[in-house]
Structures are given as C-alpha cells and as structure tokens.
Short mmCIF file of C-alpha atoms and ligand atoms in Angstrom, two decimals:
data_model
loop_
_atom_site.label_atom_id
_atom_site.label_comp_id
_atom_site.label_asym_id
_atom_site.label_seq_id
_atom_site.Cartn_x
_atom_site.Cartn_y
_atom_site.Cartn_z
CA UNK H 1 71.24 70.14 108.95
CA UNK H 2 71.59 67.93 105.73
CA UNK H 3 67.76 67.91 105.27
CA UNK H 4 67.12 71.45 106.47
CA UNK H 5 69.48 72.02 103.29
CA UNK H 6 67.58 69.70 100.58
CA UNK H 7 64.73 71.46 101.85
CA UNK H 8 65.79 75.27 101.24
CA UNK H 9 67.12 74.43 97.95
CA UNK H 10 64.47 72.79 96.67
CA UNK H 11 62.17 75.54 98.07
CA UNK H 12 64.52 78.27 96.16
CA UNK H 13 64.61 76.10 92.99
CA UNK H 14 60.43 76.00 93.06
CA UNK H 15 60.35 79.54 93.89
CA UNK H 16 62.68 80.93 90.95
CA UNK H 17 60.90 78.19 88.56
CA UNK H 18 57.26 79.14 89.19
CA UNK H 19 58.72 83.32 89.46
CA UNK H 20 59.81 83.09 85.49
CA UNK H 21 57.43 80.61 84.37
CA UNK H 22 54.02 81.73 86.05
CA UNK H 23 54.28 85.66 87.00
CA UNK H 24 57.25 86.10 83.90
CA UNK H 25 59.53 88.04 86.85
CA UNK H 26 63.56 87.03 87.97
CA UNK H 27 62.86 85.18 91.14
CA UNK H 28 66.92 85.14 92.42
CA UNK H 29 66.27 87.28 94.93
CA UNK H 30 63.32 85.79 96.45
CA UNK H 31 64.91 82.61 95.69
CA UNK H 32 68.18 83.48 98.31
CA UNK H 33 65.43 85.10 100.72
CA UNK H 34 63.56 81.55 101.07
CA UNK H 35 66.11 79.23 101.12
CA UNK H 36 68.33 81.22 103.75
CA UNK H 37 64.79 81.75 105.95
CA UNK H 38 64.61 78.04 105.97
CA UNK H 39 67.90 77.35 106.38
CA UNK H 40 70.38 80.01 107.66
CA UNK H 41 73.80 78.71 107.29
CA UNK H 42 73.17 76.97 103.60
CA UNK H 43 75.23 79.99 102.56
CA UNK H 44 77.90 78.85 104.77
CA UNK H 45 77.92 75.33 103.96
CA UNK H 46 77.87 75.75 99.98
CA UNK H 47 80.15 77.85 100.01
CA UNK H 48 82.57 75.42 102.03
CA UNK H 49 82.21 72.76 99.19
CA UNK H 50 83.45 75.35 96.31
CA UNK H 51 86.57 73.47 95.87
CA UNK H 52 89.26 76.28 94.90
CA UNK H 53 88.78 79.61 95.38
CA UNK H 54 85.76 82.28 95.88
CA UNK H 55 86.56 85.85 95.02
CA UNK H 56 84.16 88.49 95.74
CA UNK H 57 83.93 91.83 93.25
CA UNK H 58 83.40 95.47 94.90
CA UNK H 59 83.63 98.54 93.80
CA UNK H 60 81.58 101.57 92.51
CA UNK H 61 82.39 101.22 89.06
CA UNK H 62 83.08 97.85 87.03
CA UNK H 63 81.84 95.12 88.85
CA UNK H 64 79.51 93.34 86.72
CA UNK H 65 81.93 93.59 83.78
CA UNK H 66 85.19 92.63 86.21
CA UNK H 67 82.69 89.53 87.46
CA UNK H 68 81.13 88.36 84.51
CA UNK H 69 84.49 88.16 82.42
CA UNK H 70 85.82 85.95 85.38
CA UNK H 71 83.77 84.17 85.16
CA UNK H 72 83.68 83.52 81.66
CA UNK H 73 87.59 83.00 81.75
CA UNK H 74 86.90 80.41 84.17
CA UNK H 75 84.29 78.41 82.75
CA UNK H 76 86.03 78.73 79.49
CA UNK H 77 88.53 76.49 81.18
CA UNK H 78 86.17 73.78 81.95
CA UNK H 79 85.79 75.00 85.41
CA UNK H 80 82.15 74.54 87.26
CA UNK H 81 81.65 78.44 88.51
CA UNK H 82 79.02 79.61 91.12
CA UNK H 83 78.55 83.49 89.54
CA UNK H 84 75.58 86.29 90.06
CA UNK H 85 75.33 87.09 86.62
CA UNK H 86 71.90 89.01 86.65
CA UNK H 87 73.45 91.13 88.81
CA UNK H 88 71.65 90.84 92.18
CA UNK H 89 74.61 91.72 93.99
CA UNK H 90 72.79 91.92 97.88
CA UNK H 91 72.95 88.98 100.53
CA UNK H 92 69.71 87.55 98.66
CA UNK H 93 71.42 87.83 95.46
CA UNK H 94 74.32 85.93 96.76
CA UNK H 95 72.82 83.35 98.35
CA UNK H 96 70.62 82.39 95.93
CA UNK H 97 73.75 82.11 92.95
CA UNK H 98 74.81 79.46 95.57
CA UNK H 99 71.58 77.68 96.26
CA UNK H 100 70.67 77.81 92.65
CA UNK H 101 73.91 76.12 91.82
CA UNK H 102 73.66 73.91 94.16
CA UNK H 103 71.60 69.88 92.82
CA UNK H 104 68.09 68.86 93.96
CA UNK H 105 70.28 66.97 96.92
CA UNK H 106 71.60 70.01 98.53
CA UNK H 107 75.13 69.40 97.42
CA UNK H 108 77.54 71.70 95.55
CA UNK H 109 79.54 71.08 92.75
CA UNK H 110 81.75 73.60 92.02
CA UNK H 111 85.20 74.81 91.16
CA UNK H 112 85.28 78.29 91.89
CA UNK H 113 82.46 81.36 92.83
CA UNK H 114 82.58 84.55 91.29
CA UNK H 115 80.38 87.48 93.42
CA UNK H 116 80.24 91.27 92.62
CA UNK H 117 78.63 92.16 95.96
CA UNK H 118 77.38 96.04 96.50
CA UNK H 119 79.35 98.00 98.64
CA UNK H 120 76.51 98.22 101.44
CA UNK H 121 76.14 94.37 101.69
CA UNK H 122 79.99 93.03 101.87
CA UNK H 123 79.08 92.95 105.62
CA UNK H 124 76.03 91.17 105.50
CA UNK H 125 77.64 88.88 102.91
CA UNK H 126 81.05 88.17 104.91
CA UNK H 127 79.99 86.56 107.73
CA UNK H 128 78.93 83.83 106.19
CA UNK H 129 81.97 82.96 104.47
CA UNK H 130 85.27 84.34 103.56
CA UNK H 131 86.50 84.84 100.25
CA UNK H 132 89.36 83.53 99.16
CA UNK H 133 90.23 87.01 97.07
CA UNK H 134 88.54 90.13 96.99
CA UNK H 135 88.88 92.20 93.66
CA UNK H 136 88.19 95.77 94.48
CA UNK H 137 87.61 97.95 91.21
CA UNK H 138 87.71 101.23 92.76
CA UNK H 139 85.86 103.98 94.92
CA UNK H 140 83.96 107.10 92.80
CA UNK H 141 81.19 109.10 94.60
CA UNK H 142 78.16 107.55 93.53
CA UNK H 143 74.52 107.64 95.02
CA UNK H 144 74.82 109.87 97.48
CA UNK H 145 71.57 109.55 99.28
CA UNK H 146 71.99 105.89 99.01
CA UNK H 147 75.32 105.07 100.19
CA UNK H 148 75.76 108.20 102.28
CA UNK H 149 79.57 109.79 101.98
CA UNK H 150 82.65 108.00 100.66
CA UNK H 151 83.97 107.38 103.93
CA UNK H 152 81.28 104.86 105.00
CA UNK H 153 82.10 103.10 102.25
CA UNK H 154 85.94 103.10 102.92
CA UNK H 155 84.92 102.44 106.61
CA UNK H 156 83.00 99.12 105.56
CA UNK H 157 85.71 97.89 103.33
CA UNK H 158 87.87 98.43 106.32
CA UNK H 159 85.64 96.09 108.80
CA UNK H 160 85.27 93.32 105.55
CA UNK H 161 89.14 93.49 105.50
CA UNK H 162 89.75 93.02 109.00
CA UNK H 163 86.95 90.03 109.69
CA UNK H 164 88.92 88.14 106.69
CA UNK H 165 92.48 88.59 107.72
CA UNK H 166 93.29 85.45 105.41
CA UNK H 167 91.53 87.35 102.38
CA UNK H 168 93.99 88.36 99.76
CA UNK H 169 92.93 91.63 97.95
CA UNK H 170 93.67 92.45 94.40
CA UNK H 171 93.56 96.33 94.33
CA UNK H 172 93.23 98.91 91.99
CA UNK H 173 96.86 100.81 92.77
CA UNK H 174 95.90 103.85 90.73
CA UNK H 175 93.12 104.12 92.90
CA UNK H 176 94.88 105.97 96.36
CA UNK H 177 91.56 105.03 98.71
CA UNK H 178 91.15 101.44 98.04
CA UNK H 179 95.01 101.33 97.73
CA UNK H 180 95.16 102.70 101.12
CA UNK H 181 92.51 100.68 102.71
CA UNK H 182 93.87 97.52 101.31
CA UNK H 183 97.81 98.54 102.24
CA UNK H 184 96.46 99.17 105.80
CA UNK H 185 94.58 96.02 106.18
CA UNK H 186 97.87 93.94 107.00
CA UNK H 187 95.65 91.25 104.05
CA UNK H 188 98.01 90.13 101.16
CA UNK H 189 97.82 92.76 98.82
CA UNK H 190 98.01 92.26 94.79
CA UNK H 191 98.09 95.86 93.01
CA UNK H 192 97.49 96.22 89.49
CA UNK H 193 97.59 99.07 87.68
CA UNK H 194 98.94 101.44 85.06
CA UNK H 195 102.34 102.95 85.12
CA UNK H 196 102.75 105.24 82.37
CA UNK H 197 100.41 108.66 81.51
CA UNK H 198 97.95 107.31 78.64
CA UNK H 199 95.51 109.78 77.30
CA UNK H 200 96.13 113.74 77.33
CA UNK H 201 93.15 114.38 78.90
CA UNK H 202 92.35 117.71 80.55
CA UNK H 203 91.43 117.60 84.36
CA UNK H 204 88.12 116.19 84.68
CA UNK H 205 85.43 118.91 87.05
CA UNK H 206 84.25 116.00 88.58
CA UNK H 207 84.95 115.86 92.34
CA UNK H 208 88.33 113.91 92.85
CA UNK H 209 88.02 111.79 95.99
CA UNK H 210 91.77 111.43 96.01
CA UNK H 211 92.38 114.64 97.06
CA UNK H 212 93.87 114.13 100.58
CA UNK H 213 96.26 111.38 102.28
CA UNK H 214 94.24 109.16 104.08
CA UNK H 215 96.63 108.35 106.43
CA UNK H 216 97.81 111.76 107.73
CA UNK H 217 95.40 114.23 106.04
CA UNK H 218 98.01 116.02 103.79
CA UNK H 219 96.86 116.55 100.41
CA UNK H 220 98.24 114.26 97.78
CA UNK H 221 100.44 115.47 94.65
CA UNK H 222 99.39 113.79 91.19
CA UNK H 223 101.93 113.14 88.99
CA UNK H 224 99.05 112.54 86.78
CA UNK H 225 95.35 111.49 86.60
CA UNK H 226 94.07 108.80 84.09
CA UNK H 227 90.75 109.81 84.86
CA UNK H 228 88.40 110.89 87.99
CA UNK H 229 90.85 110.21 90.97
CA UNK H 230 92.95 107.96 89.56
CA UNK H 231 96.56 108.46 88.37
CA UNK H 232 100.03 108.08 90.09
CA UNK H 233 99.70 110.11 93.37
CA UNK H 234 102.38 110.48 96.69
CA UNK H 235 101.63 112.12 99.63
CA UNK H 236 103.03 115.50 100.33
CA UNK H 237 104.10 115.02 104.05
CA UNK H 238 104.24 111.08 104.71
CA UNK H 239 105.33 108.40 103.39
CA UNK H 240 102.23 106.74 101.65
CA UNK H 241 102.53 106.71 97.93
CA UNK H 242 100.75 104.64 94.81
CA UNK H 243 102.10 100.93 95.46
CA UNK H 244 104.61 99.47 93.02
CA UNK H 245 102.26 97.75 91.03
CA UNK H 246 102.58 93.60 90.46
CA UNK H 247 100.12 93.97 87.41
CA UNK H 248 100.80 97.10 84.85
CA UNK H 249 99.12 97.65 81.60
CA UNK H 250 101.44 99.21 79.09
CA UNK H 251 101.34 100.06 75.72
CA UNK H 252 97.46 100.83 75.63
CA UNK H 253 95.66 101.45 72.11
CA UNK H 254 91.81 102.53 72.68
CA UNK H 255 89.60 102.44 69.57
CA UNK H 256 87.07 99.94 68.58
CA UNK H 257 88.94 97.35 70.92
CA UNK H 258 91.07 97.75 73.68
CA UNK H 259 95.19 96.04 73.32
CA UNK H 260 97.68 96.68 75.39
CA UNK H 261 100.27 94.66 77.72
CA UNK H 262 101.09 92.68 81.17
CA UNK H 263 104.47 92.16 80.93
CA UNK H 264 105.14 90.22 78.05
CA UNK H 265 101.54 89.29 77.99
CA UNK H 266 99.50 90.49 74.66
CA UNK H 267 96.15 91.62 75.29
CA UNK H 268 93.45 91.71 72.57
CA UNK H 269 90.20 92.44 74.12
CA UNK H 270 86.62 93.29 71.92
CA UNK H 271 85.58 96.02 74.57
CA UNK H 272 85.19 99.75 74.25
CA UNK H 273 86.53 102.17 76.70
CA UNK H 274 89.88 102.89 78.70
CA UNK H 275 87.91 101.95 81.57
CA UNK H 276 87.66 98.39 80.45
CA UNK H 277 91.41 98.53 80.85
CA UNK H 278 91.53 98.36 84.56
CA UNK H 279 88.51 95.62 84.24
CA UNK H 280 90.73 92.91 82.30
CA UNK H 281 93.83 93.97 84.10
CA UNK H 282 91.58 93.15 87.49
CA UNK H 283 90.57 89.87 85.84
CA UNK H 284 94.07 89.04 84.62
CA UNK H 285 95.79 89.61 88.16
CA UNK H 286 93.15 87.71 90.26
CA UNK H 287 93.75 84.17 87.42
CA UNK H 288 97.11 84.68 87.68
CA UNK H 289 97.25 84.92 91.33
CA UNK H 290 94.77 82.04 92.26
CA UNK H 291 96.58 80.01 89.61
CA UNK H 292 93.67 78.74 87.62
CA UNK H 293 94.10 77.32 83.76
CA UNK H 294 94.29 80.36 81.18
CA UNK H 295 94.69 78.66 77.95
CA UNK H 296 91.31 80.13 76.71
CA UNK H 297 91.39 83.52 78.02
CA UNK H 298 92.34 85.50 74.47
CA UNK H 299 89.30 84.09 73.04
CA UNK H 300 87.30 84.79 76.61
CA UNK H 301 88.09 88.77 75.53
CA UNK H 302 87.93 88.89 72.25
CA UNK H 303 84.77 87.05 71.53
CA UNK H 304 83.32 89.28 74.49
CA UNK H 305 79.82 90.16 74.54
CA UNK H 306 78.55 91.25 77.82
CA UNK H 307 74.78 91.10 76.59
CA UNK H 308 73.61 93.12 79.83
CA UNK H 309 73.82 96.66 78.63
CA UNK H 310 77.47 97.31 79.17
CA UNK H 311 79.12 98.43 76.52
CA UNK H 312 76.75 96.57 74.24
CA UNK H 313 76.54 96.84 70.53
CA UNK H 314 73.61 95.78 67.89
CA UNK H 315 73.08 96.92 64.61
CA UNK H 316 69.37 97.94 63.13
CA UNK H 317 69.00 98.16 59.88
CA UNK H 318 72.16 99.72 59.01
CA UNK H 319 72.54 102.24 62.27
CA UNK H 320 74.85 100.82 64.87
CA UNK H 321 74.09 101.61 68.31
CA UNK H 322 75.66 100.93 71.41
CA UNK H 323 74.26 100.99 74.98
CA UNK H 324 76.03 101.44 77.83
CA UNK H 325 75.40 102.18 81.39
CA UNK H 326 75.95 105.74 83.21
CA UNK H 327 75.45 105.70 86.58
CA UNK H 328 77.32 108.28 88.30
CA UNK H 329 79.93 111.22 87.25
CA UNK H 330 82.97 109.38 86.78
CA UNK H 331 81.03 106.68 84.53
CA UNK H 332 79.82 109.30 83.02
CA UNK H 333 82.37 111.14 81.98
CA UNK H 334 84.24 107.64 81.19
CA UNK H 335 81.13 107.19 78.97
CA UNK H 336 81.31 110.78 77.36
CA UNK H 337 85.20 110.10 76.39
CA UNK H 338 84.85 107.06 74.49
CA UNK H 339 81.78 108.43 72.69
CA UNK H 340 84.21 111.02 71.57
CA UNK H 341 86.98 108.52 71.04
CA UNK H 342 84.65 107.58 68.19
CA UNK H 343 85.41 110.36 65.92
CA UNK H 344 82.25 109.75 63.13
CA UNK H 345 79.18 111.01 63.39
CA UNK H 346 76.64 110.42 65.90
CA UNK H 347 73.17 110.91 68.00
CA UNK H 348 73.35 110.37 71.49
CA UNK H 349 70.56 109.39 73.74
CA UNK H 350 71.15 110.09 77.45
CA UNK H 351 68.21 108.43 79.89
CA UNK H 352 68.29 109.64 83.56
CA UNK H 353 65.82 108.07 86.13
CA UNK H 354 65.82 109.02 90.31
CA UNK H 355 64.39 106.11 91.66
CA UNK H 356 65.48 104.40 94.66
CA UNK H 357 68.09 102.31 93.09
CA UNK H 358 69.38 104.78 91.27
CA UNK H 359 69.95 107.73 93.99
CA UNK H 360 66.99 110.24 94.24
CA UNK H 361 69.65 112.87 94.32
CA UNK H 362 70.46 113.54 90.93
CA UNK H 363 73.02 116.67 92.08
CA UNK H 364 75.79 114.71 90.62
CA UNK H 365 74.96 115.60 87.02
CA UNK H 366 76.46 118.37 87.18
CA UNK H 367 79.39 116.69 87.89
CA UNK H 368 79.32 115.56 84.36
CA UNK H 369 81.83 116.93 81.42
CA UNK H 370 79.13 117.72 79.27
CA UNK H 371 80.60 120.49 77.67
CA UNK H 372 83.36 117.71 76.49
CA UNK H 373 80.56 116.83 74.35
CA UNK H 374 80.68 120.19 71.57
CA UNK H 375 83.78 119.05 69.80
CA UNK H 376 82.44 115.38 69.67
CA UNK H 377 81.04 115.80 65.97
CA UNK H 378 77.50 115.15 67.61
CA UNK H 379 74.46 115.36 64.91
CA UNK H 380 71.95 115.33 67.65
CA UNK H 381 71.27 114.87 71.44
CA UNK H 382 67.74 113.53 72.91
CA UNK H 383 67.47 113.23 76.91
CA UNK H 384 64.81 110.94 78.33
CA UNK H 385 64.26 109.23 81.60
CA UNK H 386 62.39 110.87 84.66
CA UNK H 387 65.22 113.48 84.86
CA UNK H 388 65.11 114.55 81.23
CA UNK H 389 64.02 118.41 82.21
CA UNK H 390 67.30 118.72 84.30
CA UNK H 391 69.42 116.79 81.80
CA UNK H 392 67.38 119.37 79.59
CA UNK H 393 68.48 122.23 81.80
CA UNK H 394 72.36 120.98 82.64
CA UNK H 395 73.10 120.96 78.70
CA UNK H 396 71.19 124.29 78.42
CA UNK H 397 73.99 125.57 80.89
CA UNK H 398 76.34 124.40 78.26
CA UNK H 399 75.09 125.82 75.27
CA UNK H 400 74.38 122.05 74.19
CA UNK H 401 70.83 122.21 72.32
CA UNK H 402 68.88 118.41 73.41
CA UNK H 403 65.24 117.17 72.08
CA UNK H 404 63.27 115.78 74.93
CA UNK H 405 61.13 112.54 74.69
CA UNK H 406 59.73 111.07 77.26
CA UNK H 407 59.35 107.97 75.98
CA UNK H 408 62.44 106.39 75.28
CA UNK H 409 61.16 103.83 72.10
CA UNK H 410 59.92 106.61 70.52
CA UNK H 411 63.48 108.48 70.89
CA UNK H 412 65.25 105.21 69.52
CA UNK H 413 63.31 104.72 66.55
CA UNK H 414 63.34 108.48 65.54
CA UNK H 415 67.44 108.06 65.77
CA UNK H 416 66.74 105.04 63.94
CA UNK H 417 64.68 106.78 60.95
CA UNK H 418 65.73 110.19 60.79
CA UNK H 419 69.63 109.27 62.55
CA UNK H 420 72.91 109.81 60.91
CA UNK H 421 73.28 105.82 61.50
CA UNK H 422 75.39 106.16 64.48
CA UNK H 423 73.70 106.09 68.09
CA UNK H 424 75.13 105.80 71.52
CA UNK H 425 72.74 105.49 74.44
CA UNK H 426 73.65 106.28 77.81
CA UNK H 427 71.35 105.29 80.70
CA UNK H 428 71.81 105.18 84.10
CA UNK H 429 70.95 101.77 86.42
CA UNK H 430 67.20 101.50 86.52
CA UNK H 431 66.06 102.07 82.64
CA UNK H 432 68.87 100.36 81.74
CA UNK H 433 66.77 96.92 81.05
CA UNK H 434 63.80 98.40 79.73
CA UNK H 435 65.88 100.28 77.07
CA UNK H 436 67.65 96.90 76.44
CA UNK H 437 64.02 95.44 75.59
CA UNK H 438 63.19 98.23 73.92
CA UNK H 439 66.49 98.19 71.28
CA UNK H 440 65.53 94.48 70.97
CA UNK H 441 62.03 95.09 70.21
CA UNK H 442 63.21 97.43 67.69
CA UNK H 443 65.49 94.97 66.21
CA UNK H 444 62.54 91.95 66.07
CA UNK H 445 60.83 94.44 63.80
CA UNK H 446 63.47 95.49 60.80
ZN1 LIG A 501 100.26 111.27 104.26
#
C-alpha cells in the first residue's frame, strides 16, 4: 500500500506542478482526483498520521473565513497544518490539501488539518476519516437549485453526525437548526454564541428558516433575532430551547474592526462585519476546546488579511474599496448592513452571475433588503454580472436608481475616476476572482 501511496502523491504533486506552470490553471482538484484514482484510501491513511486533531468547517455562510483564520491561529503557533485554503471544499479538494501536504515519500507531517467541506460533500468526505471536531457556522437558504431545500441539508448533517459518534461539534447556538441537529446527535456538543440583543435592527424580509421547532413542529418564539434566523429562540410547546452557550461574545463594538468579549477574554479583531463575530467566536471555541497553544492568536486577528475576496480592502489612488462576497440573502443583507455601518459616502458595485456554482435560480434576490440601502448615504449604485437586468429591475422595485455595465473593469475604474473615493463591491461566488484580478490590475496601473 506504501508504494501505491508514493505513487499517487507524486502523481498529484506532477499534476498540480505542470497545471500552474504549463496551462497557468489551479490543479488541486485534479490533483485529489489522481492521486485518490491511484490510490483510494491515501485519504484515509494521511489523515491517520495528522498527529492532533482534524476539524472539518460546514456551513452556508463563513466557512472559508472560520477555516482560514484556524488555520492561521494554528500555524501562528508553530504548528504544521494540512488546510484547503483555495477553497476547493469537495472530496477532490480535500484530498488533494492532504496529498499535497504530504513529502515526495508519501508520508505526512502534520500537526493538525483544517477543512471547510461543502455541505453536499461531508458524506463523500466522512467516510474516509473522522474528524476530530466539526465547526458548523450555520444553515441560511442558499442555492436552491443546487442544494435542493434546507432539509436535505439538515438531513446530511444528521447522517455525518451519526457515522462519527466520537466527533465533537462546535455549534452555532444562535442558530436553532444546527443547534438542534447537533443537540440530537447524542456527539459532544460545544455551543457558542451570543447572549445579549446587539444591534436594533428591524426584522429582516428574508425568509427565516427558524421558524418552526424541529423537534415537534410548533413554531418557535424569538426573544430576538441578530440577523436572518438567528437570535435567542424557545419553542412554544416543548421543551427545546437555544442551548446555554459555553462560548458568548459580549460587549460587541462593530465599526472599522470588530472587539468584543469571551469571558474575560479581550478580542481585537481587523475584520468588518457583525458576521465576523460568530466566525472568531467559532475559531476561539474550537482552540480552546482541542487545547492547542494560543499565545499568538491577538496578532492572528488583528493583522488579518483574508486576501481571497472576503471582506478585503485595497486602496487605489486615494479611493478605498472593499470587496466582499454575496452569495445568498442572508450574506447579503449581512453585506448591505455593514456597508451602511459605514456612515461616509460611497458607490457600490453589486455583480450577480447564475452559473452553475452559483445557483441558476437567482429568485433569492428578492430576498435581499435592498430598500435598507436609501438611507445608506449612497452617491451611486452600478450592477454588473450576468444578472445585472434583474438586479436592474429588483432596485427599480425599490425606487433605487442603478447604472448598468456589463463589464465589470470598466464599472471599477469609472468609480475609480469619477467616484466619491469610497467603493464597496459586492459579488456573488463565481466573479468573485475575476473582480479580484480585475481591482489588482487596476491597482498595477496607478
Ligand atoms: Zn418543540
């Protein structure tokens, strides 16, 4: 089996090598495709030689950010870390962060593996090894077509839970249908989460998954919402209610970072967005559970720069800009609220695509708060992407006036010349890079 091993890593190695060097394309996927062809259970033996713990990321919102910041906590420790950092989050994905890792004699070195897996392929992934932790994020409707209904997702995170019995599952509390899933698992459940009511926000038009008790079909009361579903909810006729949480974040300041507290725990973090709250708090729960070293994780968050699109900032010739993804309602409204935290003026770029990846169904904008957006001090809106015309058409419902350009360099640099110096873009998953490359190209020319 040893050779079969050297083998499919070497192949994988070759394969990503010549994929970036000769055709200029990521080759991770093709990479984990190869090696487990040639050798089916490498992702069960590399994985066996990770010598603490392996969590595994889910969730519809959050992952990448949740994964990517664990891993930096944990290599800012010294620690060797197996991590999908490009974000190829399907069996192939997975398999080839291992076999990448892994040296040119099929062995593993490694302290710990960090894996945001999609929803869909946590049961392709789990039988080939069982993670030590899974961090669940949360559950939002998201890609209809895709993904079909929120139940099938619940349903699968059921089966992962039960196949892993020894799996311990840090859980979003606020969240009441991974809460439930997780409490009904009979797995070792760690819920973080936040306690007290923090923003005054109205009740969001998005669809609220939330709505009814899983467990006997009563609907649940809110005592409040933070945002989309979550909030501190009880059932109305049984007994299941929001879990005490072992994690809370308390006194929370949003504004160009995010502070707040874990117990007696100061948090300093350089990200944007309440969102992010729930991220770090995620983070923070799973390296205190699994007992890893912390002694670097302030500077982990504060010198943060995710450099993939979330949340990131640059600066061009005097306008600042940030990108950020928006890839279904409740990001999107997420998105929409801290570009109105930001109380300046601004242009705002919002880039819709429908291909595969990204749902073809693109019924969920009107999900989307848009109308949120006329007190938000806005100079100027231009919608691009594939759906522009119904982005076009949803803020026409809203009495929101938008410039359409189809190509979405063009809109940048008019922001850039003609701007008030102040530009968000929003862009859902698949223009996300290209828009990246294009704010970069932009930048290699000032
Ligand atoms: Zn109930």
């Amino acid at each position: 089996m040893k050779l079969r091993r050297i083998i499919a890593v070497w192949a994988a190695k070759l394969t990503e090598k010549i994929s970036v060097h000769v055709f200029h394309k990521q080759g991770v996927t093709w990479a984990g495709k190869i090696a487990l062809k040639i050798c089916p259970s490498i992702l069960t033996e590399l994985a066996a030689q990770v010598k603490h713990d392996i969590f595994m990321v889910c969730g519809t919102n959050g992952k990448t950010t949740t994964n990517n910041t664990l891993c930096a906590a944990l290599e800012a420790e010294g620690y060797r870390v197996v991590c999908n950092h490009t974000g190829s989050n399907m069996l192939n994905g997975v398999a080839a962060a291992f076999v990448l890792a892994a040296g040119w004699n099929g062995n593993l070195n490694a302290d710990y593996a960090c894996l945001e897996v999609d929803e869909a392929s946590t049961r392709r992934v789990i039988p080939h090894f069982s993670p030590d932790y899974m961090i669940t994020t949360n559950l939002f409707r998201d890609q209809l077509d895709r993904y079909g209904d929120i139940d099938a997702i619940a349903n699968l995170f059921i089966n992962v839970m039960k196949v892993a019995p020894d799996m311990k599952i840090v859980v979003n509390g606020d969240d009441a249908l991974t809460s439930y899933i997780a409490l009904e698992s009979g797995n070792e459940v760690i819920p973080y989460g936040i306690n007290e009511k923090v923003l005054d926000g109205k009740d969001s038009k998005e669809m609220h998954e939330g709505r009814f008790c899983r467990r006997c079909g009563a609907p649940l009361e809110y005592k409040f919402h933070h945002y989309s579903q979550l909030g501190n909810y009880a059932c109305t006729a049984c007994d299941f209610k929001r879990p005490e949480v072992k994690f809370n974040a308390s006194d929370i300041v949003v504004g160009d970072d995010l502070k707040f507290s874990v117990g007696d725990k100061k948090i300093v973090a350089n990200y944007k967005g309440f969102y992010n709250v729930y991220n770090i708090l995620a983070v923070y729960a799973a390296l205190k559970s699994c007992g890893a070293k912390m002694d670097h994780f302030d500077e982990v968050l504060l010198s943060y720069n995710p450099g993939n699109g979330r949340m990131e900032s640059f600066e061009i010739d005097g306008t600042k800009i940030l990108l950020n993804l928006a890839k279904n309602p409740a990001g999107f409204n997420q998105n929409i609220a801290a570009v109105l935290q930001d109380k300046t003026e601004k242009d705002l770029i919002l880039q819709v695509n429908d291909r595969e990846q990204d749902g073809i169904d693109v019924s969920w904008l009107w999900d989307i708060d848009f109308d949120d957006l006329k007190d938000g001090n806005i100079k100027s809106i231009t919608v691009s992407g594939m759906r522009r015309y119904d982005l076009a058409l949803r803020l026409k419902y809203v009495d929101i006036p938008c410039v359409v350009e189809d190509d979405i360099e063009k809109a940048i640099k008019d922001r850039l010349d003609n701007g008030c110096k102040n530009l968000y873009v929003l862009v859902n998953f698949t223009p996300l890079m290209a828009t990246r490359a294009a704010i970069k190209k932009l930048e290699g020319q000032k």
